[in-house]
JSON list of C-alpha atoms in Angstrom, two decimals:
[
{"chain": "J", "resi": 27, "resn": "UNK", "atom": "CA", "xyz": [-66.09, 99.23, -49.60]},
{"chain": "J", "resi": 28, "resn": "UNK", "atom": "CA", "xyz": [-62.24, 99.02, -49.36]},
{"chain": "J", "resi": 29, "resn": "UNK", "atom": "CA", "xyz": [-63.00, 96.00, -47.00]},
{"chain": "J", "resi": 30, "resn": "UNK", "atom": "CA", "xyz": [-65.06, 94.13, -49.06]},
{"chain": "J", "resi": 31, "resn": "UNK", "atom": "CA", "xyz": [-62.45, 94.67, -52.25]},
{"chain": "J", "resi": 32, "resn": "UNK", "atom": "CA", "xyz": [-59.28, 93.63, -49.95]},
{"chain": "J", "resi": 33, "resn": "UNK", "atom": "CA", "xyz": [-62.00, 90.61, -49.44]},
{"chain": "J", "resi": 34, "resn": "UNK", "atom": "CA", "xyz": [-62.73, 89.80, -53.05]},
{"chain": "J", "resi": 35, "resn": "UNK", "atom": "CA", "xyz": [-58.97, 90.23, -53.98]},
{"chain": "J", "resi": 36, "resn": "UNK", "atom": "CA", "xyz": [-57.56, 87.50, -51.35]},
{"chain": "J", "resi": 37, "resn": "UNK", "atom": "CA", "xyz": [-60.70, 84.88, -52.08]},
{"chain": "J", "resi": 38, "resn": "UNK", "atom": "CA", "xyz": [-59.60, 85.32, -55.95]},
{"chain": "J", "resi": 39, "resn": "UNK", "atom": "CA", "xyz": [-56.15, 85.00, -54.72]},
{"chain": "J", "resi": 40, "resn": "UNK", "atom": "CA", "xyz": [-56.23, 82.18, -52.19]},
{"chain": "J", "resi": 41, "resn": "UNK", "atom": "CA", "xyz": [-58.68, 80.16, -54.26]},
{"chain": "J", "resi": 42, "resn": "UNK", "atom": "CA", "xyz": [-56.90, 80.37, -57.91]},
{"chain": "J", "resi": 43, "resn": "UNK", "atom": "CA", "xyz": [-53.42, 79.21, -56.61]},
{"chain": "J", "resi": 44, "resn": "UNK", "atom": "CA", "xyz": [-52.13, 76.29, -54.38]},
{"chain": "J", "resi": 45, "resn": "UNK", "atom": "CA", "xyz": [-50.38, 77.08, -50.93]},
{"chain": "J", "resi": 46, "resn": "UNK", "atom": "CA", "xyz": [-47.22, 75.76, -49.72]},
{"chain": "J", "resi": 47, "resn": "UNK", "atom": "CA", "xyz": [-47.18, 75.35, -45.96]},
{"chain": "J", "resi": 48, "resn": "UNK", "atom": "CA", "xyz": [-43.63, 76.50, -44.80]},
{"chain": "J", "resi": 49, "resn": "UNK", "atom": "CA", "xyz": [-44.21, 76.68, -40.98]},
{"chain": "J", "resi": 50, "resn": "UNK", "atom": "CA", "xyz": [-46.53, 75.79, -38.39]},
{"chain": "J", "resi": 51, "resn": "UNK", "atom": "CA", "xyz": [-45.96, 76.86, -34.57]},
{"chain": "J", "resi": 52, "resn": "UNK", "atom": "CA", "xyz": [-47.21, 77.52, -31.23]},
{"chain": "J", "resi": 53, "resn": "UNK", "atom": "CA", "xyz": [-46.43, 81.07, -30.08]},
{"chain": "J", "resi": 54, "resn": "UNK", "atom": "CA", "xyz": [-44.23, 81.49, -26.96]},
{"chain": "J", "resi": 55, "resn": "UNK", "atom": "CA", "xyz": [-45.99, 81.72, -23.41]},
{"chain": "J", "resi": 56, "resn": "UNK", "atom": "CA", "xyz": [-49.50, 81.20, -25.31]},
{"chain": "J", "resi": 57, "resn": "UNK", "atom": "CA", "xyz": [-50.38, 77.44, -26.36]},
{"chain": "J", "resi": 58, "resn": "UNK", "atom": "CA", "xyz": [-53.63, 79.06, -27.34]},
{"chain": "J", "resi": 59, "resn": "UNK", "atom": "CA", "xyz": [-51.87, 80.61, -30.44]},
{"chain": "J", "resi": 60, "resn": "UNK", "atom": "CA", "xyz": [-51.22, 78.44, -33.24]},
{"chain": "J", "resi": 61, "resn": "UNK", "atom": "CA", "xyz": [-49.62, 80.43, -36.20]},
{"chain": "J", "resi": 62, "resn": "UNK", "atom": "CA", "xyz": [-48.48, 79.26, -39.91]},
{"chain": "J", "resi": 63, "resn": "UNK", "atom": "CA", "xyz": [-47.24, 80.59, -42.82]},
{"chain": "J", "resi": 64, "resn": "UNK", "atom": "CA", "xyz": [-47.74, 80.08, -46.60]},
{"chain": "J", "resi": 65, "resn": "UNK", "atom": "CA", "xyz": [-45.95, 81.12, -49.78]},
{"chain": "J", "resi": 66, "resn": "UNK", "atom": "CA", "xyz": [-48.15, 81.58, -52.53]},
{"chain": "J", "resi": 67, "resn": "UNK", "atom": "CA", "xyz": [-45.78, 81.84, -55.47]},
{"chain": "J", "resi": 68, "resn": "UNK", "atom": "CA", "xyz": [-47.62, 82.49, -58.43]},
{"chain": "J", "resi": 69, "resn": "UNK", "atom": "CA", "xyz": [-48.77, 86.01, -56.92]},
{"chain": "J", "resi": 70, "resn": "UNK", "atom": "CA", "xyz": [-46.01, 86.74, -54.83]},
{"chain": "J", "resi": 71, "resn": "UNK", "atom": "CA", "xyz": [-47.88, 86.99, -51.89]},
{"chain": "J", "resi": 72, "resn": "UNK", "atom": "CA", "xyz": [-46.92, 85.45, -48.43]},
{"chain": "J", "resi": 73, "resn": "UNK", "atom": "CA", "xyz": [-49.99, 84.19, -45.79]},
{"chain": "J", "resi": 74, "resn": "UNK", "atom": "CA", "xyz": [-49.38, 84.10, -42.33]},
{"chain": "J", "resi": 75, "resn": "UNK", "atom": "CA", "xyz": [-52.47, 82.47, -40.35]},
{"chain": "J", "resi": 76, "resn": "UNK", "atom": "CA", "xyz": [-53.40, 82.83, -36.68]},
{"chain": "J", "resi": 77, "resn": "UNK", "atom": "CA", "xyz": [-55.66, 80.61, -34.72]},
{"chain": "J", "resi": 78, "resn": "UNK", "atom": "CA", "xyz": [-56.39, 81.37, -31.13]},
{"chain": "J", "resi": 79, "resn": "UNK", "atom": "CA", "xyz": [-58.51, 80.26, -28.27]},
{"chain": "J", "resi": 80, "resn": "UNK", "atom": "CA", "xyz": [-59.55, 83.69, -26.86]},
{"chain": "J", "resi": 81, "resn": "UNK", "atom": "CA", "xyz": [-61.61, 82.56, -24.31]},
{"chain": "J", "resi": 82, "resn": "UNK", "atom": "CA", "xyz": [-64.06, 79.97, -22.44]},
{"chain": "J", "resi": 83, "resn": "UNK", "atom": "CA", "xyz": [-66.85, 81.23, -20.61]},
{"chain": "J", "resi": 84, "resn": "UNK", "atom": "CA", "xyz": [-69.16, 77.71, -19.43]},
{"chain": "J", "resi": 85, "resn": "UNK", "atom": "CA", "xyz": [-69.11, 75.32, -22.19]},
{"chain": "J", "resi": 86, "resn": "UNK", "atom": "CA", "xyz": [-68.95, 78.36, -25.32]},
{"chain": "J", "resi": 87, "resn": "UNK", "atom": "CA", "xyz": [-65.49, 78.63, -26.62]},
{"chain": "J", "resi": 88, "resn": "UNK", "atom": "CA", "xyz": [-64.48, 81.82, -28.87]},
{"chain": "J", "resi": 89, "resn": "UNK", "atom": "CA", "xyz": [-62.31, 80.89, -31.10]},
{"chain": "J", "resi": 90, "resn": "UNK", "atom": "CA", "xyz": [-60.40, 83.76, -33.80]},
{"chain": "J", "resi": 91, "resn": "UNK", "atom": "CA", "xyz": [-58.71, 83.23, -36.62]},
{"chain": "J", "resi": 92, "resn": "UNK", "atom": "CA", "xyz": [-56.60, 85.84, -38.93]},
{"chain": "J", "resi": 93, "resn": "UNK", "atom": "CA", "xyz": [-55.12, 85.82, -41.74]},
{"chain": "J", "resi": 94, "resn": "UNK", "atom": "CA", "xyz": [-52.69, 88.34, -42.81]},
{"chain": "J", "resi": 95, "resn": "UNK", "atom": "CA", "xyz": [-50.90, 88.97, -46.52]},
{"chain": "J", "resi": 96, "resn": "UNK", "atom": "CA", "xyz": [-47.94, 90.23, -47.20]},
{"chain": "J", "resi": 97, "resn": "UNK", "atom": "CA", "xyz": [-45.92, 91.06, -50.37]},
{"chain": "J", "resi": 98, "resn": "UNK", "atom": "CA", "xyz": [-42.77, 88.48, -51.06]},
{"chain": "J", "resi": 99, "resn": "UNK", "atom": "CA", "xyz": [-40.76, 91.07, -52.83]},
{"chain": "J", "resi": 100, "resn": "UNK", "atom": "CA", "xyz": [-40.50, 93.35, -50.04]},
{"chain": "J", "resi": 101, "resn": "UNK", "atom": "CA", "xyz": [-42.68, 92.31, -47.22]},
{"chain": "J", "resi": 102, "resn": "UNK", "atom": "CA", "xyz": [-45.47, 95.07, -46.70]},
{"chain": "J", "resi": 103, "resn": "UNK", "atom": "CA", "xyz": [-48.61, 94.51, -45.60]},
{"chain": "J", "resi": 104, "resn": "UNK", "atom": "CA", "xyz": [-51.51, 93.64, -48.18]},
{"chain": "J", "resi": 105, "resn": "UNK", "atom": "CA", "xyz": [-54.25, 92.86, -46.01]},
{"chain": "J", "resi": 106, "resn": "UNK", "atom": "CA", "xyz": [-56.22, 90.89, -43.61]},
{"chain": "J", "resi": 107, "resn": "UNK", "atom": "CA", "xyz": [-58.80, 88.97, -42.68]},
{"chain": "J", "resi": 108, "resn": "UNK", "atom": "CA", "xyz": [-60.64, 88.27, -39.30]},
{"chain": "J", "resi": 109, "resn": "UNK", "atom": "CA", "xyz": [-63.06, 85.79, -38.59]},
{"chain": "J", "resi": 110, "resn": "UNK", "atom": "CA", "xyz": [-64.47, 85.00, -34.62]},
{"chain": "J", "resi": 111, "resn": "UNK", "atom": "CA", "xyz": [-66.80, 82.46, -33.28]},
{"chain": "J", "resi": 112, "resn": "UNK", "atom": "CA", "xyz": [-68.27, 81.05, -30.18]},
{"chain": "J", "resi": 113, "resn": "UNK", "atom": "CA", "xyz": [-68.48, 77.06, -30.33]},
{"chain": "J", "resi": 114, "resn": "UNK", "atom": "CA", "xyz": [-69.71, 74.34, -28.36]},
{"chain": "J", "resi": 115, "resn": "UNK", "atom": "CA", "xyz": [-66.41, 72.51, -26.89]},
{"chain": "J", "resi": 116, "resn": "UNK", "atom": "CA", "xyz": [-63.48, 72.75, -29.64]},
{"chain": "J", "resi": 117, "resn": "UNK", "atom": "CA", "xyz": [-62.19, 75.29, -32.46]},
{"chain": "J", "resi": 118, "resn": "UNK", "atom": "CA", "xyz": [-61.00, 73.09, -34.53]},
{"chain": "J", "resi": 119, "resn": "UNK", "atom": "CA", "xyz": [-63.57, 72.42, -36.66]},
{"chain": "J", "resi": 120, "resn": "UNK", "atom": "CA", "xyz": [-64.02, 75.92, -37.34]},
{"chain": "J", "resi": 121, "resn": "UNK", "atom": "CA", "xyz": [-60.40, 76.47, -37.68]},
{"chain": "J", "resi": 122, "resn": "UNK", "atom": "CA", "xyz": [-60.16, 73.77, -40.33]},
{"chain": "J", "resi": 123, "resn": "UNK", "atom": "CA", "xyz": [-63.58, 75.49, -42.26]},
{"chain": "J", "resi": 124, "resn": "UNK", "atom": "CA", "xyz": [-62.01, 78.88, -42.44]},
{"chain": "J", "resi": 125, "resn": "UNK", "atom": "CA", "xyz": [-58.13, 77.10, -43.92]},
{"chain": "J", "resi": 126, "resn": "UNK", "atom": "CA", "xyz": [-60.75, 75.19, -46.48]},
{"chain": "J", "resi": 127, "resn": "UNK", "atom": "CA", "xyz": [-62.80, 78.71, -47.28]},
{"chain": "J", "resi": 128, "resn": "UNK", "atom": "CA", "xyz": [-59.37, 80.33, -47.63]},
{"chain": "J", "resi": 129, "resn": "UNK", "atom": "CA", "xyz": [-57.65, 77.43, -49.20]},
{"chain": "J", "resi": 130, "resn": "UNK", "atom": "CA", "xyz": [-54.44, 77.74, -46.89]}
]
């Protein structure tokens, strides 16, 4: 139940205010990692975003992404988000469907 309400609260969150993208990088030693972070002003709320390439077994790829909130004012946690996949070749069409779901 707690899940589903940390759930409802970042939809109404993410899709009621417009993001500004203030990084975008590769984590070190992993070029499967791709991480960026968002400011969302109007709630005080900062987004940080994950997308990885876990693994490729054949022609399946799993693909994760997470996104994680965090209060501006003095950086504690809020909540996450976790969403896994196994596609057919590339993530990125997934990865873009979950930024467009979570409007980040």
């Amino acid at each position: 139940m707690k899940k589903l309400m940390m759930s409802l609260i970042a939809l109404a969150m993410l899709s009621t205010v417009a993001s500004a993208k203030t990084t975008e990088k590769t984590s070190p030693g992993n070029d499967n990692v791709k991480t960026a972070q968002y400011s969302l002003p109007k709630t005080n709320t900062m987004v940080k975003v994950s997308e990885e390439v876990m693994e490729k077994k054949g022609q399946l790829t799993r693909c994760r992404f997470v996104l994680k909130m965090y209060s501006q004012d003095d950086l504690s946690y809020v909540g996450s988000i976790v969403s896994e996949t196994y596609t057919n070749g590339s993530c990125g069409s997934f990865f873009a469907a979950c930024r467009a779901y979570w409007g980040v």
